Amino acid sequence: MNSKEPVTRKVIPIVPEEGYGPLLPEDSQGVMVSLYASHEKIYPRSVSGLFSNWRWATVFLTQLVFYGVPWLEWGQRQAVLFDLGTRRFYIFGLLLYPQDFIYLAGLLVISALSLFLFTAVAGRLWCGYACPQTVYTEIFLWIEKKVEGDRSARMRRDAQPWSFEKVTRKGAKHFLWLAVSLWTGFTFVGYFTPIKELGIEFLQLSMSSWEVFWTFFYGFATYGNAGFMREQVCKHMCPYARFQSAMFDKDTLVVTYDSERGEPRGARSRKADPVALNLGACVDCTLCVQVCPTGIDIRKGLQYECIGCGACADVCDTVMDKMGYARGLVKYTTENAMSQHWTKSQTWRHVLRPRVLVYTAILVAVVLAMLVSLTLRAPFKVDVVRDRGVMARIVSGGNIENVYRLQVMNATESLQRYKIAAMGLPGLQVKSENVVLVESTQSRWVTVRVQLPFDAATPGSHAIQFEIDSLDSSGHLTEKSVFLVPR
Ligand code: SF4
Ligand code: SF4
C-alpha cells in the first residue's frame, strides 16, 4: 500500500449492550473512537501593551476595593458589613434590612443591563478585564512568572524530572498561591463578620466553624480556579460563554485578525519586501497563540473560547513594530467594519447603534430610579400585623377596639422616637402609647390598640392607615390595614 494513502478505519459506535465496562472492537480491524480529549496544559506567555495595561489597571482597582473596603471604618463600626446574624446590612451611611431586598433586585438588574450593554459594544469586555476568574488568574500567573520564569522556562521545568530546584520553586509558588487564596477567603468572610475581630479570632485560633469553613472554601475555590482550572472555567463552566453569541451582532467590537492584510502568512526577514515575496503582514511567529490564556489561534476567526482579553492584539502590535509594519493586524473591530473597510470613526458611529443607545437609556433610568429611591427612603420601616387573638371587641365607654402589632425598625444609628396615629375612619384613635422609642439599628414590636366610637361605621371590614412619623429625623410612613366592626 502506498504510504501516503489515507488509512481506512472502521468506526465502532460506543454503545454498551450490557452493563458497563471496557468496549472492545467487533473485529481486529475496528478502531474505537473516543470523544474524550485529554486536557493540554496551557503556558501563556507574558505580554505588555495597551490592553494588558488596562487589564492590570482593573486588577489593581478591583482588588484595592475588594481587599481594602472591609478595613474601612464608618463611625464606630466597619463601613461595609453584611451582618447575617442580626440581619443588618451596613453600606457606609446606609443601613438596610432584609425588607430592603428591592435594592438588591435593583442591583442585579443594573448588573444584567451593564453586561448586555458592554457585550453589545465590545463583546466579552467583562471576561477579558474584570471577571474574578481573569483577575485572579492574572495575579497567579504573575506569581508563577516571578517564581518559575516565563513560558519557555516553565515548559522546560515541567518536562524535567523532579529535582531539588524544581521542588523548591514549585513549593514556593504554591505557598504564595495558597497565601493569596487564604487571604482572599479571609477577606470574603470579613464582609460578613467584623474583619478586625476575625483577625483577632484567627490569631487566637478561636474562629467559629462557619468562619473557618467559608475562609477555606472561598480560599480553595480561588486556588483551584486561578491556579489549575484557569481557561477551563471560561470554556466549560461559565454560562456566559454559552449565551454571549446571542448578544453579539455584526457591529460588536471583537478581537479580530485582519486576514485580508495578514494572508498569505509566512516567515521572512525584517528587510525582505513582503510584496515581492507575495506574503501578507503575518510573519507566522505564533506569538498570538502563545500569549492566549485560552490557547486558541485568533487567526482562525472568532471562537467561543476567546475571552476578548486583547493579549494577542498587544503582542501582534509589538511584532508589527519590530517588522516596521502598521499596527492593528489583530485588533478590536467589527465584522461590518472589516468587510466594508470602515475607518475608525465610521466603525464607532455604527457601534453606537440604536440597541446600544436603548440599553444605555434603560441603564441610566434604572440607576437614577435607584438613587432617588435610596435618597428619599424613610430611615425606618414598619410592618403592621393584626392581632389574630383579638379580632374586634366592645370596650368600656362603648367603643369598638381592634388590636394590632407593629414592628418598628430603626434604620439609623441613633435612638429614635416614632409617633403612631390611625386614620381612615371618623373618630379613629390610638388608645395605647402612641410614641415609641427604638434603640439605634434595632427593631421593636409594639401592641397598638385602636378604638372607634360605636355607630361611627357600619359592621364589616374598613380600610384604615397607620401614619408613623419620626420625631427625631425626617421621615413619614403610611401603612395600610383594616378595622373590623362587629355586627
Ligand atoms: S502575532 Fe501577529 S504576526 Fe505573529 S502569528 Fe500572530 S498574527 Fe501573525
Ligand atoms: S484570542 Fe486573543 S483576545 Fe481571545 S482570548 Fe486569546 S489572546 Fe485573548
Short mmCIF file of N, CA, C and O in Angstrom, two decimals, residues 274-339:
data_model
loop_
_atom_site.label_atom_id
_atom_site.label_comp_id
_atom_site.label_asym_id
_atom_site.label_seq_id
_atom_site.Cartn_x
_atom_site.Cartn_y
_atom_site.Cartn_z
N PRO A 274 7.60 42.10 1.63
CA PRO A 274 6.54 41.08 1.59
C PRO A 274 5.82 41.02 0.25
O PRO A 274 5.38 39.95 -0.17
N VAL A 275 5.73 42.17 -0.44
CA VAL A 275 5.04 42.18 -1.74
C VAL A 275 5.80 41.32 -2.74
O VAL A 275 5.23 40.50 -3.45
N ALA A 276 7.14 41.50 -2.72
CA ALA A 276 7.97 40.72 -3.64
C ALA A 276 7.88 39.24 -3.33
O ALA A 276 7.94 38.39 -4.24
N LEU A 277 7.70 38.93 -2.03
CA LEU A 277 7.61 37.51 -1.62
C LEU A 277 6.19 36.98 -1.70
O LEU A 277 5.93 35.83 -1.36
N ASN A 278 5.27 37.87 -2.11
CA ASN A 278 3.85 37.52 -2.18
C ASN A 278 3.33 37.04 -0.81
O ASN A 278 2.65 36.03 -0.69
N LEU A 279 3.72 37.82 0.24
CA LEU A 279 3.30 37.47 1.59
C LEU A 279 2.46 38.60 2.18
O LEU A 279 2.64 39.78 1.83
N GLY A 280 1.57 38.23 3.09
CA GLY A 280 0.81 39.23 3.83
C GLY A 280 1.62 39.71 5.03
O GLY A 280 2.80 39.40 5.16
N ALA A 281 0.95 40.44 5.95
CA ALA A 281 1.69 41.04 7.07
C ALA A 281 1.98 40.05 8.18
O ALA A 281 2.83 40.31 9.02
N CYS A 282 1.28 38.90 8.23
CA CYS A 282 1.51 37.95 9.33
C CYS A 282 2.81 37.18 9.09
O CYS A 282 2.97 36.52 8.07
N VAL A 283 3.72 37.30 10.06
CA VAL A 283 5.02 36.63 9.92
C VAL A 283 4.97 35.21 10.50
O VAL A 283 6.00 34.54 10.60
N ASP A 284 3.80 34.77 10.90
CA ASP A 284 3.58 33.41 11.41
C ASP A 284 4.50 33.08 12.59
O ASP A 284 5.01 31.97 12.70
N CYS A 285 4.65 34.08 13.48
CA CYS A 285 5.53 33.88 14.64
C CYS A 285 4.83 33.08 15.74
O CYS A 285 5.48 32.63 16.69
N THR A 286 3.52 32.94 15.66
CA THR A 286 2.64 32.24 16.63
C THR A 286 2.65 32.86 18.03
O THR A 286 2.16 32.25 18.98
N LEU A 287 3.18 34.07 18.13
CA LEU A 287 3.17 34.71 19.46
C LEU A 287 1.74 34.96 19.93
O LEU A 287 1.45 34.91 21.13
N CYS A 288 0.85 35.23 18.98
CA CYS A 288 -0.55 35.49 19.37
C CYS A 288 -1.17 34.25 20.01
O CYS A 288 -2.04 34.35 20.88
N VAL A 289 -0.71 33.08 19.59
CA VAL A 289 -1.22 31.83 20.19
C VAL A 289 -0.55 31.62 21.55
O VAL A 289 -1.20 31.21 22.51
N GLN A 290 0.74 31.94 21.63
CA GLN A 290 1.48 31.70 22.87
C GLN A 290 0.99 32.58 24.03
O GLN A 290 1.06 32.17 25.18
N VAL A 291 0.51 33.78 23.72
CA VAL A 291 0.06 34.66 24.82
C VAL A 291 -1.39 34.41 25.19
O VAL A 291 -1.86 34.88 26.22
N CYS A 292 -2.09 33.65 24.36
CA CYS A 292 -3.54 33.49 24.57
C CYS A 292 -3.82 32.66 25.83
O CYS A 292 -3.40 31.52 25.93
N PRO A 293 -4.56 33.22 26.80
CA PRO A 293 -4.83 32.45 28.03
C PRO A 293 -5.73 31.25 27.80
O PRO A 293 -5.77 30.35 28.64
N THR A 294 -6.45 31.21 26.67
CA THR A 294 -7.28 30.03 26.42
C THR A 294 -6.67 29.14 25.33
O THR A 294 -7.28 28.15 24.92
N GLY A 295 -5.51 29.52 24.85
CA GLY A 295 -4.76 28.66 23.94
C GLY A 295 -5.31 28.57 22.53
O GLY A 295 -5.04 27.59 21.82
N ILE A 296 -6.06 29.58 22.09
CA ILE A 296 -6.62 29.49 20.72
C ILE A 296 -5.81 30.35 19.75
O ILE A 296 -5.01 31.19 20.17
N ASP A 297 -6.06 30.11 18.48
CA ASP A 297 -5.39 30.86 17.43
C ASP A 297 -6.42 31.82 16.83
O ASP A 297 -7.33 31.40 16.12
N ILE A 298 -6.25 33.10 17.13
CA ILE A 298 -7.23 34.11 16.69
C ILE A 298 -7.29 34.18 15.15
O ILE A 298 -8.27 34.63 14.57
N ARG A 299 -6.25 33.67 14.49
CA ARG A 299 -6.22 33.73 13.03
C ARG A 299 -7.24 32.79 12.40
O ARG A 299 -7.51 32.86 11.21
N LYS A 300 -7.81 31.91 13.24
CA LYS A 300 -8.86 31.02 12.71
C LYS A 300 -10.24 31.65 12.80
O LYS A 300 -11.24 31.00 12.53
N GLY A 301 -10.30 32.91 13.24
CA GLY A 301 -11.59 33.60 13.33
C GLY A 301 -12.11 33.61 14.75
O GLY A 301 -11.49 33.06 15.66
N LEU A 302 -13.26 34.21 14.95
CA LEU A 302 -13.85 34.34 16.28
C LEU A 302 -14.26 32.97 16.80
O LEU A 302 -14.94 32.22 16.11
N GLN A 303 -13.81 32.66 18.00
CA GLN A 303 -14.14 31.36 18.61
C GLN A 303 -14.76 31.60 19.98
O GLN A 303 -14.42 32.58 20.64
N TYR A 304 -15.62 30.68 20.40
CA TYR A 304 -16.32 30.93 21.67
C TYR A 304 -15.38 30.95 22.86
O TYR A 304 -15.65 31.52 23.90
N GLU A 305 -14.19 30.33 22.71
CA GLU A 305 -13.22 30.32 23.82
C GLU A 305 -12.59 31.69 24.05
O GLU A 305 -12.02 31.95 25.10
N CYS A 306 -12.66 32.57 23.04
CA CYS A 306 -11.98 33.87 23.14
C CYS A 306 -12.66 34.72 24.20
O CYS A 306 -13.85 34.98 24.12
N ILE A 307 -11.88 35.16 25.20
CA ILE A 307 -12.46 36.00 26.25
C ILE A 307 -12.24 37.48 25.97
O ILE A 307 -12.50 38.33 26.83
N GLY A 308 -11.75 37.79 24.78
CA GLY A 308 -11.62 39.19 24.38
C GLY A 308 -10.61 39.98 25.20
O GLY A 308 -10.80 41.17 25.42
N CYS A 309 -9.52 39.31 25.64
CA CYS A 309 -8.58 40.00 26.53
C CYS A 309 -7.62 40.92 25.78
O CYS A 309 -6.98 41.76 26.38
N GLY A 310 -7.50 40.74 24.48
CA GLY A 310 -6.64 41.63 23.69
C GLY A 310 -5.15 41.32 23.79
O GLY A 310 -4.33 42.05 23.24
N ALA A 311 -4.78 40.21 24.49
CA ALA A 311 -3.35 39.89 24.63
C ALA A 311 -2.73 39.64 23.25
O ALA A 311 -1.59 40.06 22.98
N CYS A 312 -3.49 38.99 22.35
CA CYS A 312 -2.95 38.71 21.01
C CYS A 312 -2.77 40.01 20.22
O CYS A 312 -1.81 40.14 19.45
N ALA A 313 -3.67 40.99 20.46
CA ALA A 313 -3.54 42.27 19.76
C ALA A 313 -2.28 42.99 20.25
O ALA A 313 -1.52 43.55 19.45
N ASP A 314 -2.05 42.95 21.58
CA ASP A 314 -0.86 43.60 22.14
C ASP A 314 0.42 43.01 21.57
O ASP A 314 1.31 43.73 21.13
N VAL A 315 0.50 41.67 21.59
CA VAL A 315 1.76 41.05 21.16
C VAL A 315 1.95 41.22 19.66
O VAL A 315 3.08 41.42 19.18
N CYS A 316 0.86 41.18 18.91
CA CYS A 316 1.00 41.34 17.46
C CYS A 316 1.47 42.75 17.12
O CYS A 316 2.25 42.95 16.19
N ASP A 317 1.00 43.73 17.90
CA ASP A 317 1.45 45.10 17.68
C ASP A 317 2.96 45.22 17.88
O ASP A 317 3.63 45.94 17.14
N THR A 318 3.49 44.49 18.90
CA THR A 318 4.94 44.56 19.11
C THR A 318 5.69 43.92 17.93
O THR A 318 6.74 44.39 17.51
N VAL A 319 5.09 42.84 17.38
CA VAL A 319 5.71 42.19 16.21
C VAL A 319 5.68 43.15 15.01
O VAL A 319 6.68 43.33 14.30
N MET A 320 4.53 43.80 14.82
CA MET A 320 4.39 44.74 13.69
C MET A 320 5.40 45.88 13.84
O MET A 320 6.01 46.32 12.86
N ASP A 321 5.58 46.35 15.09
CA ASP A 321 6.56 47.43 15.34
C ASP A 321 7.96 46.97 14.93
O ASP A 321 8.71 47.70 14.28
N LYS A 322 8.30 45.74 15.35
CA LYS A 322 9.65 45.24 15.04
C LYS A 322 9.86 45.09 13.54
O LYS A 322 10.94 45.32 13.02
N MET A 323 8.80 44.69 12.86
CA MET A 323 8.91 44.47 11.41
C MET A 323 8.81 45.79 10.64
O MET A 323 9.04 45.83 9.44
N GLY A 324 8.38 46.85 11.33
CA GLY A 324 8.20 48.13 10.65
C GLY A 324 6.89 48.18 9.86
O GLY A 324 6.75 48.97 8.93
N TYR A 325 5.92 47.35 10.23
CA TYR A 325 4.60 47.35 9.57
C TYR A 325 3.62 48.15 10.41
O TYR A 325 3.85 48.40 11.61
N ALA A 326 2.51 48.49 9.82
CA ALA A 326 1.47 49.23 10.56
C ALA A 326 0.87 48.31 11.64
O ALA A 326 0.72 47.11 11.42
N ARG A 327 0.54 48.89 12.78
CA ARG A 327 -0.10 48.11 13.85
C ARG A 327 -1.51 47.73 13.44
O ARG A 327 -2.03 48.22 12.46
N GLY A 328 -2.13 46.85 14.22
CA GLY A 328 -3.55 46.56 14.02
C GLY A 328 -3.84 45.35 13.14
O GLY A 328 -4.94 45.24 12.62
N LEU A 329 -2.86 44.45 12.99
CA LEU A 329 -3.17 43.22 12.24
C LEU A 329 -4.17 42.40 13.06
O LEU A 329 -5.08 41.77 12.51
N VAL A 330 -4.00 42.44 14.37
CA VAL A 330 -5.02 41.87 15.27
C VAL A 330 -5.54 43.04 16.09
O VAL A 330 -4.74 43.76 16.71
N LYS A 331 -6.83 43.29 16.08
CA LYS A 331 -7.35 44.49 16.74
C LYS A 331 -8.82 44.31 17.12
O LYS A 331 -9.47 43.35 16.68
N TYR A 332 -9.31 45.25 17.92
CA TYR A 332 -10.74 45.29 18.21
C TYR A 332 -11.42 45.97 17.03
O TYR A 332 -11.12 47.12 16.72
N THR A 333 -12.29 45.27 16.37
CA THR A 333 -13.06 45.87 15.29
C THR A 333 -14.35 45.08 15.12
O THR A 333 -14.59 44.11 15.84
N THR A 334 -15.18 45.48 14.18
CA THR A 334 -16.46 44.79 14.00
C THR A 334 -16.45 44.04 12.67
O THR A 334 -15.66 44.34 11.77
N GLU A 335 -17.37 43.10 12.56
CA GLU A 335 -17.45 42.31 11.33
C GLU A 335 -17.79 43.21 10.14
O GLU A 335 -17.19 43.10 9.07
N ASN A 336 -18.73 44.15 10.36
CA ASN A 336 -19.10 45.07 9.28
C ASN A 336 -17.93 45.97 8.89
O ASN A 336 -17.71 46.23 7.71
N ALA A 337 -17.19 46.45 9.91
CA ALA A 337 -16.06 47.34 9.62
C ALA A 337 -15.01 46.62 8.78
O ALA A 337 -14.41 47.21 7.88
N MET A 338 -14.80 45.33 9.07
CA MET A 338 -13.82 44.56 8.32
C MET A 338 -14.27 44.37 6.87
O MET A 338 -13.51 44.58 5.93
N SER A 339 -15.54 43.96 6.73
CA SER A 339 -15.99 43.64 5.36
C SER A 339 -16.17 44.90 4.52
O SER A 339 -16.01 44.86 3.30
#
